[in-house]
Amino acid sequence: MAIDQLKAFLQKMQVDTALKNEVLASSTADDVAQIALKLGFEFSGDELLRFSGKKVGRVTVKKNDVPGEYN
């Protein structure tokens, strides 16, 4: 199940500083999903966005609205 994969990825992110920095530098939810896929975690950017506002351990998923993103 993708949500289980997403939660496991977020837990790994809590203990892996390099991974956390890579995720924080990502531009889109799809970019984060691609990072996760390289590590064996399967979920989509859309699933990540739907998880916005939820917390896993010390990580809270938050959608960032970028002004002017869609012109």
Coordinates of C-alpha atoms in Angstrom, one line a residue:
M1 CA 0.0 0.0 0.0
A2 CA 1.4 3.4 -1.0
I3 CA 0.5 5.1 2.3
D4 CA 2.5 2.6 4.2
Q5 CA 5.4 3.2 1.8
L6 CA 5.0 7.0 2.3
K7 CA 5.1 6.6 6.1
A8 CA 8.1 4.4 6.0
F9 CA 9.9 7.0 3.7
L10 CA 9.1 9.8 6.1
Q11 CA 10.4 7.7 9.0
K12 CA 13.7 7.2 7.2
M13 CA 13.9 10.9 6.4
Q14 CA 13.8 11.6 10.2
V15 CA 17.1 9.8 10.7
D16 CA 18.9 10.6 7.4
T17 CA 20.0 14.2 7.2
A18 CA 21.2 14.0 3.6
L19 CA 17.9 12.6 2.5
K20 CA 16.0 15.3 4.4
N21 CA 18.0 18.0 2.8
E22 CA 17.5 16.5 -0.7
V23 CA 13.7 16.4 -0.1
L24 CA 13.6 19.9 1.2
A25 CA 15.5 21.1 -1.9
S26 CA 12.9 19.4 -4.2
S27 CA 10.6 21.5 -6.2
T28 CA 7.6 19.3 -6.6
A29 CA 5.9 16.4 -4.9
D30 CA 6.7 14.3 -7.9
D31 CA 10.4 15.1 -7.4
V32 CA 10.1 13.7 -3.8
A33 CA 8.3 10.6 -5.1
Q34 CA 11.2 10.0 -7.5
I35 CA 13.8 10.4 -4.7
A36 CA 11.8 7.8 -2.7
L37 CA 11.5 5.4 -5.6
K38 CA 15.3 5.4 -5.9
L39 CA 15.4 4.1 -2.3
G40 CA 12.7 1.5 -2.9
F41 CA 9.7 3.4 -1.6
E42 CA 6.7 3.5 -4.0
F43 CA 4.2 6.4 -3.8
S44 CA 3.1 9.1 -6.2
G45 CA 3.4 12.9 -5.9
D46 CA -0.4 13.0 -5.8
E47 CA -0.5 10.7 -2.8
L48 CA 2.1 12.8 -1.1
L49 CA 0.0 15.9 -1.7
R50 CA -3.1 14.2 -0.3
F51 CA -1.1 13.4 2.9
S52 CA -0.5 17.2 3.4
G53 CA -1.1 18.3 7.0
K54 CA -0.5 14.8 8.5
K55 CA 2.4 14.0 10.7
V56 CA 4.6 10.9 10.9
G57 CA 7.0 11.0 13.9
R58 CA 8.7 14.4 13.8
V59 CA 7.9 15.0 10.1
T60 CA 4.8 17.0 9.1
V61 CA 3.9 16.9 5.4
K62 CA 3.2 20.4 4.2
K63 CA 2.3 21.5 0.7
N64 CA 4.1 24.7 -0.2
D65 CA 2.2 27.1 -2.5
V66 CA 4.7 28.9 -4.8
P67 CA 3.3 32.2 -6.0
G68 CA 3.2 32.4 -9.8
E69 CA 3.8 28.7 -10.2
Y70 CA 1.0 28.4 -12.8
N71 CA 0.9 31.4 -15.1

